Amino acid sequence: MLHILYLVHDLTDPAVRRRISMLHAGGALVTLAGFTRGQVKVARIDNIEPVNLGHTSDGKFAQRLLAVGRALCKLSSTLRNVAKPDVIIARNLEMLALANRASTLGDWNAPIVYECLDIHRMLLRQDIIGRCLRFAERLLARRARLLITSSPAFVDNYFTPFNVLDMPVMLLENKVFRPTASPDQMSQPIATTTPWKIGWFGALRCRRSLELLADFTRRSKGQVEVILRGRPAYSEFDNFDRFVAEEPYLHFYGPYKNPEELAAIYSEVHFSWTIDFFEAGQNSDWLLPNRLYEGCLYGAVPIGLAGTQTSRFLQERNIGFSLHEPTVDALVSLFGQLDEKSFLQAQSNVTAQPREGWECTEKDCRSFVDHLRQLAGSTDKRAIRKIAA
């Protein structure tokens, strides 16, 4: 059985559990090691007891670097009880440094896979800091044999023009994976009556989205409400909880279990908010977020922003709505044209799409692990380029 050492920067990230579930479903044995984040205590993840590499803080880049440095110094002892892996996957740049060190332990010499699902704004700076970080990324990625990323725009706008990495690329979209769900499990569509409800679920980190939705719902005078669920990045807001509590048409219901509760929470909303201004013009314009796939799988109509990769994705499939500008007026115009008939047509356009566009199957997982197995058994980068194309 293929043994994978998975190094992650945030053990509390729900996407980590999804990736591990996919690897398990594909027939791999996984050892998980990573950093804890915030005050969340990490228990077993998909029946794995993770190896704790230390603690990091959200939004504190220098502290994260120090934590990685400490983990590097004691990595051999931290991983002393870990069996030799066939492949090491490093999720994010700082974990790539640890993967390089781990690959030299004992007789491991395991090939490294670089999983990069976001391009941090510091990597895009044109000053000495940005150049140094890109140089470090090139240096650390020299031993990597494969890049996993979730949006083609990351390749088109960063990896290719910046000439950062020379390795095969595997596009692994942020599709929903439900290992225990039956293939025909779906949510019941929400009754098409006002107030219209917009769901903004997942990592809540965009202050501009929060303020825009608050202004719009107040202007709509209760005709539109916003349901928020997930994990707020409190470092990005002045006071998230107080702000939401004072808004009459915003409702925050806390975290949820992913994927177990996705059907239930998306059945409560008409629309899925897929817009993100957190790193506007850069990462936010290039990503294809988890909530895009989750919402469409369960019949929520996505709302995107023109000029972004998400908007292009929607246009290619003739689904959802794209705002021409991120303003209250644009939202007022969109909802002013909506009635039950037009909503049902928009929802029908979403539900008519093939479900494999939103959902990862066990067959996909087996194919993913097979790629990694071939990587472990090959010393030729060109062979991997063929299977990852």
Short mmCIF file of N, CA and C in Angstrom, two decimals, residues 51-166:
data_model
loop_
_atom_site.label_atom_id
_atom_site.label_comp_id
_atom_site.label_asym_id
_atom_site.label_seq_id
_atom_site.Cartn_x
_atom_site.Cartn_y
_atom_site.Cartn_z
N VAL A 51 0.67 14.10 13.85
CA VAL A 51 1.91 14.48 14.53
C VAL A 51 1.94 16.00 14.61
N ASN A 52 2.02 16.52 15.83
CA ASN A 52 1.98 17.96 16.04
C ASN A 52 3.37 18.56 15.85
N LEU A 53 3.47 19.47 14.88
CA LEU A 53 4.76 20.12 14.60
C LEU A 53 4.93 21.45 15.33
N GLY A 54 3.87 21.92 15.99
CA GLY A 54 3.95 23.19 16.69
C GLY A 54 2.68 23.99 16.48
N HIS A 55 2.73 25.27 16.90
CA HIS A 55 1.56 26.14 16.85
C HIS A 55 1.90 27.38 16.03
N THR A 56 0.95 27.79 15.17
CA THR A 56 1.11 29.03 14.41
C THR A 56 -0.12 29.90 14.59
N SER A 57 0.03 31.17 14.22
CA SER A 57 -1.07 32.13 14.37
C SER A 57 -1.47 32.67 13.01
N ASP A 58 -2.77 32.80 12.81
CA ASP A 58 -3.31 33.28 11.55
C ASP A 58 -2.88 34.72 11.28
N GLY A 59 -2.35 34.97 10.07
CA GLY A 59 -1.99 36.32 9.67
C GLY A 59 -0.65 36.81 10.20
N LYS A 60 0.10 35.96 10.91
CA LYS A 60 1.39 36.37 11.48
C LYS A 60 2.50 35.60 10.78
N PHE A 61 2.97 36.18 9.68
CA PHE A 61 3.91 35.51 8.80
C PHE A 61 5.24 35.24 9.50
N ALA A 62 5.75 36.23 10.24
CA ALA A 62 7.04 36.06 10.91
C ALA A 62 6.95 34.94 11.95
N GLN A 63 5.85 34.90 12.69
CA GLN A 63 5.68 33.85 13.70
C GLN A 63 5.65 32.47 13.05
N ARG A 64 5.01 32.38 11.87
CA ARG A 64 4.95 31.11 11.16
C ARG A 64 6.34 30.66 10.72
N LEU A 65 7.17 31.62 10.27
CA LEU A 65 8.52 31.27 9.86
C LEU A 65 9.34 30.75 11.05
N LEU A 66 9.18 31.38 12.20
CA LEU A 66 9.89 30.92 13.39
C LEU A 66 9.43 29.53 13.80
N ALA A 67 8.14 29.29 13.69
CA ALA A 67 7.61 27.97 14.04
C ALA A 67 8.15 26.90 13.10
N VAL A 68 8.25 27.23 11.82
CA VAL A 68 8.81 26.29 10.85
C VAL A 68 10.29 26.03 11.17
N GLY A 69 11.02 27.09 11.53
CA GLY A 69 12.42 26.93 11.90
C GLY A 69 12.60 26.00 13.08
N ARG A 70 11.76 26.17 14.10
CA ARG A 70 11.83 25.28 15.26
C ARG A 70 11.49 23.84 14.87
N ALA A 71 10.49 23.69 14.02
CA ALA A 71 10.11 22.34 13.59
C ALA A 71 11.22 21.68 12.79
N LEU A 72 11.93 22.47 11.97
CA LEU A 72 13.05 21.93 11.20
C LEU A 72 14.14 21.37 12.10
N CYS A 73 14.42 22.11 13.16
CA CYS A 73 15.52 21.73 14.07
C CYS A 73 15.27 20.39 14.77
N LYS A 74 14.03 20.06 15.00
CA LYS A 74 13.72 18.83 15.73
C LYS A 74 12.92 17.83 14.91
N LEU A 75 12.97 17.98 13.57
CA LEU A 75 12.13 17.13 12.73
C LEU A 75 12.51 15.66 12.82
N SER A 76 13.79 15.38 12.89
CA SER A 76 14.21 13.97 12.94
C SER A 76 13.66 13.26 14.16
N SER A 77 13.62 13.95 15.29
CA SER A 77 13.07 13.33 16.49
C SER A 77 11.54 13.32 16.45
N THR A 78 10.93 14.36 15.87
CA THR A 78 9.47 14.42 15.79
C THR A 78 8.92 13.28 14.93
N LEU A 79 9.65 12.94 13.86
CA LEU A 79 9.17 11.92 12.94
C LEU A 79 9.87 10.57 13.13
N ARG A 80 10.52 10.38 14.29
CA ARG A 80 11.32 9.17 14.48
C ARG A 80 10.48 7.89 14.44
N ASN A 81 9.21 7.98 14.78
CA ASN A 81 8.36 6.78 14.79
C ASN A 81 7.55 6.61 13.51
N VAL A 82 7.80 7.47 12.53
CA VAL A 82 7.07 7.40 11.27
C VAL A 82 7.78 6.43 10.32
N ALA A 83 7.01 5.52 9.74
CA ALA A 83 7.59 4.58 8.78
C ALA A 83 8.00 5.30 7.50
N LYS A 84 8.90 4.72 6.75
CA LYS A 84 9.40 5.33 5.53
C LYS A 84 8.25 5.58 4.55
N PRO A 85 8.05 6.83 4.12
CA PRO A 85 6.98 7.12 3.15
C PRO A 85 7.44 6.88 1.72
N ASP A 86 6.47 6.60 0.85
CA ASP A 86 6.76 6.48 -0.58
C ASP A 86 6.71 7.84 -1.26
N VAL A 87 5.88 8.73 -0.73
CA VAL A 87 5.71 10.08 -1.28
C VAL A 87 5.49 11.03 -0.12
N ILE A 88 6.03 12.25 -0.24
CA ILE A 88 5.77 13.31 0.74
C ILE A 88 5.02 14.43 0.04
N ILE A 89 3.86 14.79 0.57
CA ILE A 89 3.09 15.91 0.02
C ILE A 89 3.23 17.09 0.98
N ALA A 90 3.64 18.23 0.45
CA ALA A 90 3.81 19.45 1.24
C ALA A 90 2.72 20.44 0.86
N ARG A 91 1.83 20.73 1.79
CA ARG A 91 0.74 21.68 1.53
C ARG A 91 1.19 23.07 1.95
N ASN A 92 1.48 23.91 0.98
CA ASN A 92 1.94 25.29 1.17
C ASN A 92 3.47 25.38 1.21
N LEU A 93 3.94 26.61 0.98
CA LEU A 93 5.36 26.84 0.81
C LEU A 93 6.18 26.48 2.04
N GLU A 94 5.72 26.88 3.23
CA GLU A 94 6.54 26.60 4.41
C GLU A 94 6.69 25.11 4.67
N MET A 95 5.69 24.32 4.25
CA MET A 95 5.79 22.88 4.44
C MET A 95 6.74 22.26 3.43
N LEU A 96 7.00 22.97 2.35
CA LEU A 96 7.97 22.49 1.37
C LEU A 96 9.37 22.44 1.99
N ALA A 97 9.67 23.40 2.86
CA ALA A 97 10.95 23.38 3.56
C ALA A 97 11.07 22.14 4.44
N LEU A 98 9.99 21.82 5.15
CA LEU A 98 10.00 20.63 6.00
C LEU A 98 10.05 19.35 5.17
N ALA A 99 9.40 19.36 4.02
CA ALA A 99 9.42 18.17 3.16
C ALA A 99 10.83 17.88 2.66
N ASN A 100 11.57 18.93 2.32
CA ASN A 100 12.96 18.74 1.87
C ASN A 100 13.80 18.10 2.97
N ARG A 101 13.60 18.56 4.19
CA ARG A 101 14.34 17.98 5.32
C ARG A 101 13.89 16.54 5.58
N ALA A 102 12.59 16.31 5.54
CA ALA A 102 12.07 14.97 5.82
C ALA A 102 12.55 13.96 4.79
N SER A 103 12.68 14.38 3.54
CA SER A 103 13.07 13.44 2.49
C SER A 103 14.49 12.93 2.67
N THR A 104 15.28 13.61 3.48
CA THR A 104 16.67 13.19 3.70
C THR A 104 16.83 12.34 4.95
N LEU A 105 15.76 12.13 5.70
CA LEU A 105 15.87 11.34 6.93
C LEU A 105 16.12 9.88 6.60
N GLY A 106 17.07 9.28 7.28
CA GLY A 106 17.36 7.86 7.09
C GLY A 106 17.58 7.54 5.62
N ASP A 107 16.90 6.50 5.15
CA ASP A 107 16.99 6.10 3.74
C ASP A 107 15.73 6.45 2.99
N TRP A 108 15.00 7.48 3.47
CA TRP A 108 13.71 7.79 2.87
C TRP A 108 13.83 8.15 1.39
N ASN A 109 14.49 9.25 1.09
CA ASN A 109 14.67 9.70 -0.29
C ASN A 109 13.36 9.65 -1.08
N ALA A 110 12.29 10.09 -0.44
CA ALA A 110 10.95 10.02 -1.06
C ALA A 110 10.72 11.22 -1.97
N PRO A 111 10.07 11.02 -3.11
CA PRO A 111 9.74 12.15 -3.98
C PRO A 111 8.76 13.11 -3.28
N ILE A 112 8.89 14.40 -3.60
CA ILE A 112 8.08 15.44 -2.96
C ILE A 112 7.04 15.96 -3.95
N VAL A 113 5.83 16.17 -3.45
CA VAL A 113 4.76 16.80 -4.20
C VAL A 113 4.44 18.13 -3.52
N TYR A 114 4.40 19.20 -4.28
CA TYR A 114 4.10 20.53 -3.76
C TYR A 114 2.64 20.83 -4.03
N GLU A 115 1.85 20.97 -2.97
CA GLU A 115 0.43 21.29 -3.10
C GLU A 115 0.25 22.78 -2.78
N CYS A 116 -0.08 23.56 -3.79
CA CYS A 116 -0.22 25.00 -3.63
C CYS A 116 -1.60 25.42 -4.11
N LEU A 117 -2.49 25.74 -3.18
CA LEU A 117 -3.88 26.05 -3.50
C LEU A 117 -4.20 27.53 -3.34
N ASP A 118 -3.24 28.33 -2.95
CA ASP A 118 -3.38 29.79 -2.86
C ASP A 118 -2.02 30.40 -3.15
N ILE A 119 -2.02 31.58 -3.77
CA ILE A 119 -0.78 32.33 -3.99
C ILE A 119 -0.78 33.50 -3.02
N HIS A 120 0.04 33.42 -1.99
CA HIS A 120 0.06 34.46 -0.97
C HIS A 120 0.53 35.78 -1.57
N ARG A 121 -0.07 36.87 -1.13
CA ARG A 121 0.23 38.19 -1.70
C ARG A 121 1.70 38.56 -1.55
N MET A 122 2.39 38.04 -0.54
CA MET A 122 3.80 38.38 -0.36
C MET A 122 4.66 37.80 -1.49
N LEU A 123 4.23 36.68 -2.07
CA LEU A 123 4.96 36.09 -3.18
C LEU A 123 4.87 36.95 -4.44
N LEU A 124 3.88 37.83 -4.50
CA LEU A 124 3.64 38.64 -5.70
C LEU A 124 4.24 40.04 -5.60
N ARG A 125 4.84 40.34 -4.47
CA ARG A 125 5.46 41.65 -4.32
C ARG A 125 6.62 41.81 -5.29
N GLN A 126 6.84 43.05 -5.77
CA GLN A 126 7.91 43.31 -6.73
C GLN A 126 9.18 43.85 -6.06
N ASP A 127 9.15 43.92 -4.73
CA ASP A 127 10.33 44.43 -4.01
C ASP A 127 11.25 43.28 -3.63
N ILE A 128 12.25 43.58 -2.80
CA ILE A 128 13.24 42.59 -2.42
C ILE A 128 12.62 41.44 -1.64
N ILE A 129 11.57 41.72 -0.86
CA ILE A 129 10.91 40.66 -0.10
C ILE A 129 10.25 39.65 -1.03
N GLY A 130 9.52 40.15 -2.02
CA GLY A 130 8.88 39.26 -2.98
C GLY A 130 9.89 38.45 -3.77
N ARG A 131 10.97 39.11 -4.21
CA ARG A 131 11.98 38.40 -5.00
C ARG A 131 12.65 37.32 -4.16
N CYS A 132 12.90 37.61 -2.90
CA CYS A 132 13.53 36.62 -2.02
C CYS A 132 12.60 35.42 -1.78
N LEU A 133 11.32 35.70 -1.61
CA LEU A 133 10.38 34.60 -1.37
C LEU A 133 10.25 33.72 -2.62
N ARG A 134 10.22 34.32 -3.80
CA ARG A 134 10.13 33.52 -5.02
C ARG A 134 11.41 32.73 -5.24
N PHE A 135 12.55 33.33 -4.88
CA PHE A 135 13.82 32.59 -4.97
C PHE A 135 13.80 31.40 -4.02
N ALA A 136 13.29 31.63 -2.80
CA ALA A 136 13.20 30.53 -1.83
C ALA A 136 12.27 29.43 -2.34
N GLU A 137 11.17 29.83 -2.97
CA GLU A 137 10.24 28.83 -3.51
C GLU A 137 10.91 28.01 -4.60
N ARG A 138 11.63 28.67 -5.51
CA ARG A 138 12.35 27.93 -6.55
C ARG A 138 13.36 26.97 -5.94
N LEU A 139 14.07 27.45 -4.94
CA LEU A 139 15.10 26.64 -4.29
C LEU A 139 14.49 25.42 -3.62
N LEU A 140 13.44 25.65 -2.86
CA LEU A 140 12.81 24.56 -2.12
C LEU A 140 12.11 23.57 -3.04
N ALA A 141 11.67 24.05 -4.20
CA ALA A 141 10.92 23.18 -5.12
C ALA A 141 11.81 22.40 -6.07
N ARG A 142 13.12 22.55 -5.96
CA ARG A 142 14.00 21.84 -6.89
C ARG A 142 13.85 20.33 -6.80
N ARG A 143 13.53 19.84 -5.60
CA ARG A 143 13.39 18.40 -5.42
C ARG A 143 11.96 17.93 -5.60
N ALA A 144 11.04 18.87 -5.81
CA ALA A 144 9.64 18.49 -5.99
C ALA A 144 9.45 17.91 -7.39
N ARG A 145 8.60 16.91 -7.47
CA ARG A 145 8.39 16.21 -8.74
C ARG A 145 7.03 16.50 -9.37
N LEU A 146 6.15 17.15 -8.59
CA LEU A 146 4.81 17.42 -9.09
C LEU A 146 4.22 18.59 -8.33
N LEU A 147 3.50 19.46 -9.05
CA LEU A 147 2.75 20.55 -8.44
C LEU A 147 1.26 20.25 -8.53
N ILE A 148 0.58 20.30 -7.39
CA ILE A 148 -0.88 20.18 -7.35
C ILE A 148 -1.46 21.55 -7.09
N THR A 149 -2.37 22.00 -7.94
CA THR A 149 -3.04 23.26 -7.72
C THR A 149 -4.50 23.13 -8.12
N SER A 150 -5.33 24.09 -7.72
CA SER A 150 -6.78 23.93 -7.84
C SER A 150 -7.43 24.80 -8.90
N SER A 151 -6.67 25.69 -9.52
CA SER A 151 -7.24 26.58 -10.54
C SER A 151 -6.22 26.82 -11.65
N PRO A 152 -6.64 26.74 -12.91
CA PRO A 152 -5.69 27.01 -14.01
C PRO A 152 -5.17 28.44 -13.99
N ALA A 153 -5.90 29.35 -13.36
CA ALA A 153 -5.45 30.74 -13.32
C ALA A 153 -4.20 30.90 -12.47
N PHE A 154 -3.97 30.02 -11.51
CA PHE A 154 -2.74 30.08 -10.72
C PHE A 154 -1.53 29.80 -11.61
N VAL A 155 -1.69 28.87 -12.53
CA VAL A 155 -0.61 28.55 -13.47
C VAL A 155 -0.43 29.69 -14.46
N ASP A 156 -1.54 30.19 -15.00
CA ASP A 156 -1.47 31.23 -16.03
C ASP A 156 -0.95 32.57 -15.51
N ASN A 157 -1.27 32.88 -14.24
CA ASN A 157 -0.95 34.21 -13.71
C ASN A 157 0.24 34.24 -12.76
N TYR A 158 0.67 33.07 -12.29
CA TYR A 158 1.80 33.08 -11.36
C TYR A 158 2.91 32.12 -11.77
N PHE A 159 2.63 30.84 -11.80
CA PHE A 159 3.70 29.87 -12.00
C PHE A 159 4.38 30.01 -13.36
N THR A 160 3.60 30.28 -14.42
CA THR A 160 4.20 30.42 -15.75
C THR A 160 4.87 31.78 -15.95
N PRO A 161 4.18 32.92 -15.75
CA PRO A 161 4.82 34.21 -16.02
C PRO A 161 5.98 34.52 -15.09
N PHE A 162 5.92 34.05 -13.85
CA PHE A 162 7.02 34.30 -12.92
C PHE A 162 8.12 33.25 -13.03
N ASN A 163 7.87 32.24 -13.88
CA ASN A 163 8.87 31.20 -14.10
C ASN A 163 9.38 30.62 -12.79
N VAL A 164 8.43 30.33 -11.91
CA VAL A 164 8.77 29.90 -10.56
C VAL A 164 9.20 28.45 -10.52
N LEU A 165 8.41 27.58 -11.15
CA LEU A 165 8.65 26.15 -11.01
C LEU A 165 8.73 25.47 -12.37
N ASP A 166 9.59 24.48 -12.44
CA ASP A 166 9.72 23.67 -13.65
C ASP A 166 9.39 22.23 -13.29
#
